Amino acid sequence: MLTVQVVAPDGVRWSGHARGVTVPSVSGSLGILPRHEPVAAVLAAGVVRVRPAAGDPVEVTVTGGFVVVDDDEVSVLADGTVAPGDA
């Protein structure tokens, strides 16, 4: 299980346990599952998709930023987020 935080300058957009996360990196889409190798990557503008441990998938549109993965902890540090309907 992953521990995930999606954070923007104005606050936490999502935080909790997840089965997987997909982020839009500048090198392409990056899928993250438990026991993923440590990685740091620059985010492109796009959609961060989180598959929570329970409940429906969560999508957060980001304008860029970076992601850090280490020891089943995923930190998405977004430059900004776009509210649904503003995209």
PDB file of N, CA and C in Angstrom, residues 4-84:
ATOM      1  N   VAL A   4       0.101   8.454   0.105  1.00  0.00           N
ATOM      2  CA  VAL A   4       0.156   9.469  -0.947  1.00  0.00           C
ATOM      3  C   VAL A   4      -0.294  10.825  -0.416  1.00  0.00           C
ATOM      4  N   GLN A   5       0.422  11.870  -0.841  1.00  0.00           N
ATOM      5  CA  GLN A   5       0.004  13.246  -0.611  1.00  0.00           C
ATOM      6  C   GLN A   5       0.114  14.003  -1.921  1.00  0.00           C
ATOM      7  N   VAL A   6      -0.964  14.695  -2.276  1.00  0.00           N
ATOM      8  CA  VAL A   6      -0.958  15.600  -3.421  1.00  0.00           C
ATOM      9  C   VAL A   6      -1.130  16.997  -2.835  1.00  0.00           C
ATOM     10  N   VAL A   7      -0.071  17.815  -2.970  1.00  0.00           N
ATOM     11  CA  VAL A   7      -0.033  19.113  -2.304  1.00  0.00           C
ATOM     12  C   VAL A   7       0.194  20.214  -3.331  1.00  0.00           C
ATOM     13  N   ALA A   8      -0.526  21.328  -3.156  1.00  0.00           N
ATOM     14  CA  ALA A   8      -0.343  22.525  -3.974  1.00  0.00           C
ATOM     15  C   ALA A   8      -0.001  23.676  -3.025  1.00  0.00           C
ATOM     16  N   PRO A   9       0.438  24.822  -3.546  1.00  0.00           N
ATOM     17  CA  PRO A   9       0.799  25.932  -2.663  1.00  0.00           C
ATOM     18  C   PRO A   9      -0.333  26.368  -1.725  1.00  0.00           C
ATOM     19  N   ASP A  10      -1.572  26.176  -2.150  1.00  0.00           N
ATOM     20  CA  ASP A  10      -2.699  26.614  -1.321  1.00  0.00           C
ATOM     21  C   ASP A  10      -3.297  25.500  -0.464  1.00  0.00           C
ATOM     22  N   GLY A  11      -2.655  24.339  -0.406  1.00  0.00           N
ATOM     23  CA  GLY A  11      -3.136  23.303   0.500  1.00  0.00           C
ATOM     24  C   GLY A  11      -3.038  21.895  -0.050  1.00  0.00           C
ATOM     25  N   VAL A  12      -3.455  20.952   0.785  1.00  0.00           N
ATOM     26  CA  VAL A  12      -3.440  19.532   0.417  1.00  0.00           C
ATOM     27  C   VAL A  12      -4.667  19.233  -0.438  1.00  0.00           C
ATOM     28  N   ARG A  13      -4.450  18.650  -1.601  1.00  0.00           N
ATOM     29  CA  ARG A  13      -5.547  18.300  -2.508  1.00  0.00           C
ATOM     30  C   ARG A  13      -6.062  16.890  -2.254  1.00  0.00           C
ATOM     31  N   TRP A  14      -5.179  15.980  -1.851  1.00  0.00           N
ATOM     32  CA  TRP A  14      -5.587  14.614  -1.490  1.00  0.00           C
ATOM     33  C   TRP A  14      -4.492  13.996  -0.648  1.00  0.00           C
ATOM     34  N   SER A  15      -4.903  13.212   0.340  1.00  0.00           N
ATOM     35  CA  SER A  15      -3.951  12.528   1.198  1.00  0.00           C
ATOM     36  C   SER A  15      -4.584  11.234   1.684  1.00  0.00           C
ATOM     37  N   GLY A  16      -3.814  10.149   1.650  1.00  0.00           N
ATOM     38  CA  GLY A  16      -4.339   8.882   2.139  1.00  0.00           C
ATOM     39  C   GLY A  16      -3.552   7.706   1.607  1.00  0.00           C
ATOM     40  N   HIS A  17      -4.129   6.518   1.761  1.00  0.00           N
ATOM     41  CA  HIS A  17      -3.509   5.284   1.290  1.00  0.00           C
ATOM     42  C   HIS A  17      -4.071   4.934  -0.082  1.00  0.00           C
ATOM     43  N   ALA A  18      -3.195   4.433  -0.951  1.00  0.00           N
ATOM     44  CA  ALA A  18      -3.615   4.131  -2.316  1.00  0.00           C
ATOM     45  C   ALA A  18      -2.971   2.846  -2.809  1.00  0.00           C
ATOM     46  N   ARG A  19      -3.639   2.236  -3.787  1.00  0.00           N
ATOM     47  CA  ARG A  19      -3.113   1.040  -4.444  1.00  0.00           C
ATOM     48  C   ARG A  19      -2.189   1.410  -5.593  1.00  0.00           C
ATOM     49  N   GLY A  20      -2.338   2.620  -6.129  1.00  0.00           N
ATOM     50  CA  GLY A  20      -1.510   3.054  -7.245  1.00  0.00           C
ATOM     51  C   GLY A  20      -1.738   4.518  -7.563  1.00  0.00           C
ATOM     52  N   VAL A  21      -0.767   5.108  -8.239  1.00  0.00           N
ATOM     53  CA  VAL A  21      -0.828   6.510  -8.649  1.00  0.00           C
ATOM     54  C   VAL A  21      -0.225   6.608 -10.042  1.00  0.00           C
ATOM     55  N   THR A  22      -0.829   7.435 -10.888  1.00  0.00           N
ATOM     56  CA  THR A  22      -0.263   7.741 -12.199  1.00  0.00           C
ATOM     57  C   THR A  22      -0.081   9.249 -12.281  1.00  0.00           C
ATOM     58  N   VAL A  23       1.129   9.672 -12.664  1.00  0.00           N
ATOM     59  CA  VAL A  23       1.418  11.102 -12.759  1.00  0.00           C
ATOM     60  C   VAL A  23       1.936  11.434 -14.159  1.00  0.00           C
ATOM     61  N   PRO A  24       1.680  12.683 -14.616  1.00  0.00           N
ATOM     62  CA  PRO A  24       2.175  13.112 -15.927  1.00  0.00           C
ATOM     63  C   PRO A  24       3.570  13.723 -15.805  1.00  0.00           C
ATOM     64  N   SER A  25       4.609  12.960 -16.074  1.00  0.00           N
ATOM     65  CA  SER A  25       5.964  13.521 -15.997  1.00  0.00           C
ATOM     66  C   SER A  25       6.342  14.113 -17.354  1.00  0.00           C
ATOM     67  N   VAL A  26       7.387  14.925 -17.368  1.00  0.00           N
ATOM     68  CA  VAL A  26       7.828  15.518 -18.632  1.00  0.00           C
ATOM     69  C   VAL A  26       8.379  14.453 -19.584  1.00  0.00           C
ATOM     70  N   SER A  27       8.699  13.270 -19.055  1.00  0.00           N
ATOM     71  CA  SER A  27       9.187  12.160 -19.887  1.00  0.00           C
ATOM     72  C   SER A  27       8.075  11.207 -20.304  1.00  0.00           C
ATOM     73  N   GLY A  28       6.852  11.486 -19.875  1.00  0.00           N
ATOM     74  CA  GLY A  28       5.716  10.612 -20.176  1.00  0.00           C
ATOM     75  C   GLY A  28       5.010  10.208 -18.895  1.00  0.00           C
ATOM     76  N   SER A  29       3.959   9.440 -19.039  1.00  0.00           N
ATOM     77  CA  SER A  29       3.173   8.996 -17.895  1.00  0.00           C
ATOM     78  C   SER A  29       3.990   8.042 -17.022  1.00  0.00           C
ATOM     79  N   LEU A  30       3.916   8.228 -15.711  1.00  0.00           N
ATOM     80  CA  LEU A  30       4.659   7.404 -14.765  1.00  0.00           C
ATOM     81  C   LEU A  30       3.669   6.710 -13.838  1.00  0.00           C
ATOM     82  N   GLY A  31       3.630   5.376 -13.895  1.00  0.00           N
ATOM     83  CA  GLY A  31       2.770   4.590 -13.023  1.00  0.00           C
ATOM     84  C   GLY A  31       3.544   4.155 -11.793  1.00  0.00           C
ATOM     85  N   ILE A  32       2.936   4.341 -10.629  1.00  0.00           N
ATOM     86  CA  ILE A  32       3.607   4.030  -9.365  1.00  0.00           C
ATOM     87  C   ILE A  32       2.757   3.027  -8.593  1.00  0.00           C
ATOM     88  N   LEU A  33       3.366   1.901  -8.259  1.00  0.00           N
ATOM     89  CA  LEU A  33       2.727   0.853  -7.469  1.00  0.00           C
ATOM     90  C   LEU A  33       3.570   0.601  -6.222  1.00  0.00           C
ATOM     91  N   PRO A  34       3.030  -0.115  -5.229  1.00  0.00           N
ATOM     92  CA  PRO A  34       3.833  -0.426  -4.048  1.00  0.00           C
ATOM     93  C   PRO A  34       5.161  -1.089  -4.424  1.00  0.00           C
ATOM     94  N   ARG A  35       6.186  -0.806  -3.635  1.00  0.00           N
ATOM     95  CA  ARG A  35       7.553  -1.307  -3.798  1.00  0.00           C
ATOM     96  C   ARG A  35       8.243  -0.728  -5.040  1.00  0.00           C
ATOM     97  N   HIS A  36       7.775   0.411  -5.517  1.00  0.00           N
ATOM     98  CA  HIS A  36       8.403   1.091  -6.658  1.00  0.00           C
ATOM     99  C   HIS A  36       9.798   1.554  -6.246  1.00  0.00           C
ATOM    100  N   GLU A  37      10.715   1.524  -7.179  1.00  0.00           N
ATOM    101  CA  GLU A  37      12.062   2.057  -6.935  1.00  0.00           C
ATOM    102  C   GLU A  37      11.964   3.540  -6.576  1.00  0.00           C
ATOM    103  N   PRO A  38      12.857   4.045  -5.730  1.00  0.00           N
ATOM    104  CA  PRO A  38      12.865   5.482  -5.442  1.00  0.00           C
ATOM    105  C   PRO A  38      13.067   6.279  -6.734  1.00  0.00           C
ATOM    106  N   VAL A  39      12.342   7.365  -6.847  1.00  0.00           N
ATOM    107  CA  VAL A  39      12.438   8.196  -8.046  1.00  0.00           C
ATOM    108  C   VAL A  39      12.000   9.618  -7.704  1.00  0.00           C
ATOM    109  N   ALA A  40      12.570  10.572  -8.418  1.00  0.00           N
ATOM    110  CA  ALA A  40      12.118  11.960  -8.389  1.00  0.00           C
ATOM    111  C   ALA A  40      11.950  12.368  -9.841  1.00  0.00           C
ATOM    112  N   ALA A  41      10.838  13.014 -10.165  1.00  0.00           N
ATOM    113  CA  ALA A  41      10.568  13.380 -11.553  1.00  0.00           C
ATOM    114  C   ALA A  41       9.856  14.726 -11.608  1.00  0.00           C
ATOM    115  N   VAL A  42      10.109  15.447 -12.686  1.00  0.00           N
ATOM    116  CA  VAL A  42       9.432  16.718 -12.943  1.00  0.00           C
ATOM    117  C   VAL A  42       8.081  16.415 -13.573  1.00  0.00           C
ATOM    118  N   LEU A  43       7.035  17.083 -13.066  1.00  0.00           N
ATOM    119  CA  LEU A  43       5.692  16.884 -13.603  1.00  0.00           C
ATOM    120  C   LEU A  43       5.410  17.829 -14.758  1.00  0.00           C
ATOM    121  N   ALA A  44       4.709  17.320 -15.744  1.00  0.00           N
ATOM    122  CA  ALA A  44       4.144  18.139 -16.807  1.00  0.00           C
ATOM    123  C   ALA A  44       2.726  18.521 -16.379  1.00  0.00           C
ATOM    124  N   ALA A  45       2.135  19.480 -17.057  1.00  0.00           N
ATOM    125  CA  ALA A  45       0.723  19.778 -16.816  1.00  0.00           C
ATOM    126  C   ALA A  45      -0.092  18.559 -17.229  1.00  0.00           C
ATOM    127  N   GLY A  46      -1.063  18.199 -16.427  1.00  0.00           N
ATOM    128  CA  GLY A  46      -1.890  17.035 -16.732  1.00  0.00           C
ATOM    129  C   GLY A  46      -2.646  16.567 -15.511  1.00  0.00           C
ATOM    130  N   VAL A  47      -3.076  15.309 -15.548  1.00  0.00           N
ATOM    131  CA  VAL A  47      -3.927  14.758 -14.494  1.00  0.00           C
ATOM    132  C   VAL A  47      -3.169  13.727 -13.666  1.00  0.00           C
ATOM    133  N   VAL A  48      -3.183  13.921 -12.355  1.00  0.00           N
ATOM    134  CA  VAL A  48      -2.682  12.924 -11.407  1.00  0.00           C
ATOM    135  C   VAL A  48      -3.868  12.028 -11.064  1.00  0.00           C
ATOM    136  N   ARG A  49      -3.697  10.728 -11.264  1.00  0.00           N
ATOM    137  CA  ARG A  49      -4.769   9.773 -10.978  1.00  0.00           C
ATOM    138  C   ARG A  49      -4.356   8.900  -9.797  1.00  0.00           C
ATOM    139  N   VAL A  50      -5.204   8.875  -8.774  1.00  0.00           N
ATOM    140  CA  VAL A  50      -4.949   8.090  -7.568  1.00  0.00           C
ATOM    141  C   VAL A  50      -6.012   7.008  -7.466  1.00  0.00           C
ATOM    142  N   ARG A  51      -5.568   5.774  -7.219  1.00  0.00           N
ATOM    143  CA  ARG A  51      -6.493   4.670  -6.945  1.00  0.00           C
ATOM    144  C   ARG A  51      -6.445   4.408  -5.444  1.00  0.00           C
ATOM    145  N   PRO A  52      -7.375   5.005  -4.700  1.00  0.00           N
ATOM    146  CA  PRO A  52      -7.365   4.854  -3.247  1.00  0.00           C
ATOM    147  C   PRO A  52      -7.534   3.402  -2.815  1.00  0.00           C
ATOM    148  N   ALA A  53      -7.123   3.118  -1.585  1.00  0.00           N
ATOM    149  CA  ALA A  53      -7.290   1.781  -1.025  1.00  0.00           C
ATOM    150  C   ALA A  53      -8.770   1.416  -0.985  1.00  0.00           C
ATOM    151  N   ALA A  54      -9.616   2.399  -0.767  1.00  0.00           N
ATOM    152  CA  ALA A  54     -11.066   2.192  -0.769  1.00  0.00           C
ATOM    153  C   ALA A  54     -11.719   3.400  -1.433  1.00  0.00           C
ATOM    154  N   GLY A  55     -12.777   3.155  -2.154  1.00  0.00           N
ATOM    155  CA  GLY A  55     -13.493   4.261  -2.775  1.00  0.00           C
ATOM    156  C   GLY A  55     -13.145   4.442  -4.238  1.00  0.00           C
ATOM    157  N   ASP A  56     -13.736   5.471  -4.809  1.00  0.00           N
ATOM    158  CA  ASP A  56     -13.584   5.760  -6.230  1.00  0.00           C
ATOM    159  C   ASP A  56     -12.238   6.414  -6.531  1.00  0.00           C
ATOM    160  N   PRO A  57     -11.756   6.242  -7.763  1.00  0.00           N
ATOM    161  CA  PRO A  57     -10.514   6.913  -8.173  1.00  0.00           C
ATOM    162  C   PRO A  57     -10.633   8.435  -8.029  1.00  0.00           C
ATOM    163  N   VAL A  58      -9.498   9.063  -7.784  1.00  0.00           N
ATOM    164  CA  VAL A  58      -9.430  10.510  -7.601  1.00  0.00           C
ATOM    165  C   VAL A  58      -8.542  11.081  -8.694  1.00  0.00           C
ATOM    166  N   GLU A  59      -8.975  12.193  -9.295  1.00  0.00           N
ATOM    167  CA  GLU A  59      -8.169  12.871 -10.310  1.00  0.00           C
ATOM    168  C   GLU A  59      -7.937  14.314  -9.880  1.00  0.00           C
ATOM    169  N   VAL A  60      -6.683  14.747  -9.969  1.00  0.00           N
ATOM    170  CA  VAL A  60      -6.314  16.126  -9.666  1.00  0.00           C
ATOM    171  C   VAL A  60      -5.526  16.657 -10.855  1.00  0.00           C
ATOM    172  N   THR A  61      -6.014  17.731 -11.464  1.00  0.00           N
ATOM    173  CA  THR A  61      -5.314  18.343 -12.594  1.00  0.00           C
ATOM    174  C   THR A  61      -4.248  19.291 -12.049  1.00  0.00           C
ATOM    175  N   VAL A  62      -3.003  19.065 -12.473  1.00  0.00           N
ATOM    176  CA  VAL A  62      -1.884  19.880 -11.996  1.00  0.00           C
ATOM    177  C   VAL A  62      -1.302  20.693 -13.153  1.00  0.00           C
ATOM    178  N   THR A  63      -0.666  21.812 -12.808  1.00  0.00           N
ATOM    179  CA  THR A  63      -0.054  22.668 -13.825  1.00  0.00           C
ATOM    180  C   THR A  63       1.435  22.404 -13.981  1.00  0.00           C
ATOM    181  N   GLY A  64       1.961  21.483 -13.193  1.00  0.00           N
ATOM    182  CA  GLY A  64       3.384  21.150 -13.198  1.00  0.00           C
ATOM    183  C   GLY A  64       3.817  20.895 -11.768  1.00  0.00           C
ATOM    184  N   GLY A  65       5.122  20.727 -11.565  1.00  0.00           N
ATOM    185  CA  GLY A  65       5.651  20.482 -10.230  1.00  0.00           C
ATOM    186  C   GLY A  65       6.623  19.325 -10.257  1.00  0.00           C
ATOM    187  N   PHE A  66       6.624  18.523  -9.183  1.00  0.00           N
ATOM    188  CA  PHE A  66       7.456  17.326  -9.194  1.00  0.00           C
ATOM    189  C   PHE A  66       6.872  16.270  -8.270  1.00  0.00           C
ATOM    190  N   VAL A  67       7.342  15.040  -8.449  1.00  0.00           N
ATOM    191  CA  VAL A  67       6.901  13.911  -7.638  1.00  0.00           C
ATOM    192  C   VAL A  67       8.137  13.223  -7.073  1.00  0.00           C
ATOM    193  N   VAL A  68       8.028  12.783  -5.826  1.00  0.00           N
ATOM    194  CA  VAL A  68       9.097  12.029  -5.176  1.00  0.00           C
ATOM    195  C   VAL A  68       8.491  10.734  -4.640  1.00  0.00           C
ATOM    196  N   VAL A  69       9.147   9.613  -4.953  1.00  0.00           N
ATOM    197  CA  VAL A  69       8.709   8.298  -4.476  1.00  0.00           C
ATOM    198  C   VAL A  69       9.858   7.687  -3.685  1.00  0.00           C
ATOM    199  N   ASP A  70       9.566   7.263  -2.445  1.00  0.00           N
ATOM    200  CA  ASP A  70      10.579   6.603  -1.622  1.00  0.00           C
ATOM    201  C   ASP A  70       9.884   5.797  -0.535  1.00  0.00           C
ATOM    202  N   ASP A  71      10.234   4.531  -0.422  1.00  0.00           N
ATOM    203  CA  ASP A  71       9.700   3.663   0.638  1.00  0.00           C
ATOM    204  C   ASP A  71       8.172   3.644   0.677  1.00  0.00           C
ATOM    205  N   ASP A  72       7.532   3.471  -0.454  1.00  0.00           N
ATOM    206  CA  ASP A  72       6.070   3.425  -0.567  1.00  0.00           C
ATOM    207  C   ASP A  72       5.400   4.726  -0.142  1.00  0.00           C
ATOM    208  N   GLU A  73       6.145   5.820  -0.135  1.00  0.00           N
ATOM    209  CA  GLU A  73       5.576   7.141   0.101  1.00  0.00           C
ATOM    210  C   GLU A  73       5.688   7.942  -1.187  1.00  0.00           C
ATOM    211  N   VAL A  74       4.558   8.510  -1.609  1.00  0.00           N
ATOM    212  CA  VAL A  74       4.502   9.287  -2.843  1.00  0.00           C
ATOM    213  C   VAL A  74       4.098  10.711  -2.483  1.00  0.00           C
ATOM    214  N   SER A  75       4.961  11.667  -2.808  1.00  0.00           N
ATOM    215  CA  SER A  75       4.666  13.078  -2.576  1.00  0.00           C
ATOM    216  C   SER A  75       4.581  13.774  -3.922  1.00  0.00           C
ATOM    217  N   VAL A  76       3.392  14.263  -4.240  1.00  0.00           N
ATOM    218  CA  VAL A  76       3.181  15.039  -5.461  1.00  0.00           C
ATOM    219  C   VAL A  76       3.128  16.498  -5.028  1.00  0.00           C
ATOM    220  N   LEU A  77       4.117  17.273  -5.461  1.00  0.00           N
ATOM    221  CA  LEU A  77       4.217  18.678  -5.094  1.00  0.00           C
ATOM    222  C   LEU A  77       3.923  19.499  -6.342  1.00  0.00           C
ATOM    223  N   ALA A  78       2.672  19.937  -6.449  1.00  0.00           N
ATOM    224  CA  ALA A  78       2.202  20.618  -7.652  1.00  0.00           C
ATOM    225  C   ALA A  78       2.480  22.114  -7.582  1.00  0.00           C
ATOM    226  N   ASP A  79       2.847  22.692  -8.737  1.00  0.00           N
ATOM    227  CA  ASP A  79       2.980  24.146  -8.829  1.00  0.00           C
ATOM    228  C   ASP A  79       1.628  24.802  -8.609  1.00  0.00           C
ATOM    229  N   GLY A  80       0.578  24.139  -9.064  1.00  0.00           N
ATOM    230  CA  GLY A  80      -0.792  24.612  -8.928  1.00  0.00           C
ATOM    231  C   GLY A  80      -1.741  23.531  -9.390  1.00  0.00           C
ATOM    232  N   THR A  81      -3.011  23.698  -9.060  1.00  0.00           N
ATOM    233  CA  THR A  81      -4.031  22.752  -9.501  1.00  0.00           C
ATOM    234  C   THR A  81      -5.143  23.517 -10.195  1.00  0.00           C
ATOM    235  N   VAL A  82      -5.904  22.814 -11.007  1.00  0.00           N
ATOM    236  CA  VAL A  82      -7.017  23.403 -11.741  1.00  0.00           C
ATOM    237  C   VAL A  82      -8.296  22.772 -11.221  1.00  0.00           C
ATOM    238  N   ALA A  83      -9.233  23.605 -10.799  1.00  0.00           N
ATOM    239  CA  ALA A  83     -10.507  23.092 -10.296  1.00  0.00           C
ATOM    240  C   ALA A  83     -11.310  22.487 -11.443  1.00  0.00           C
ATOM    241  N   PRO A  84     -12.113  21.456 -11.161  1.00  0.00           N
ATOM    242  CA  PRO A  84     -12.962  20.880 -12.215  1.00  0.00           C
ATOM    243  C   PRO A  84     -13.825  21.975 -12.842  1.00  0.00           C
TER     244      PRO A  84
END
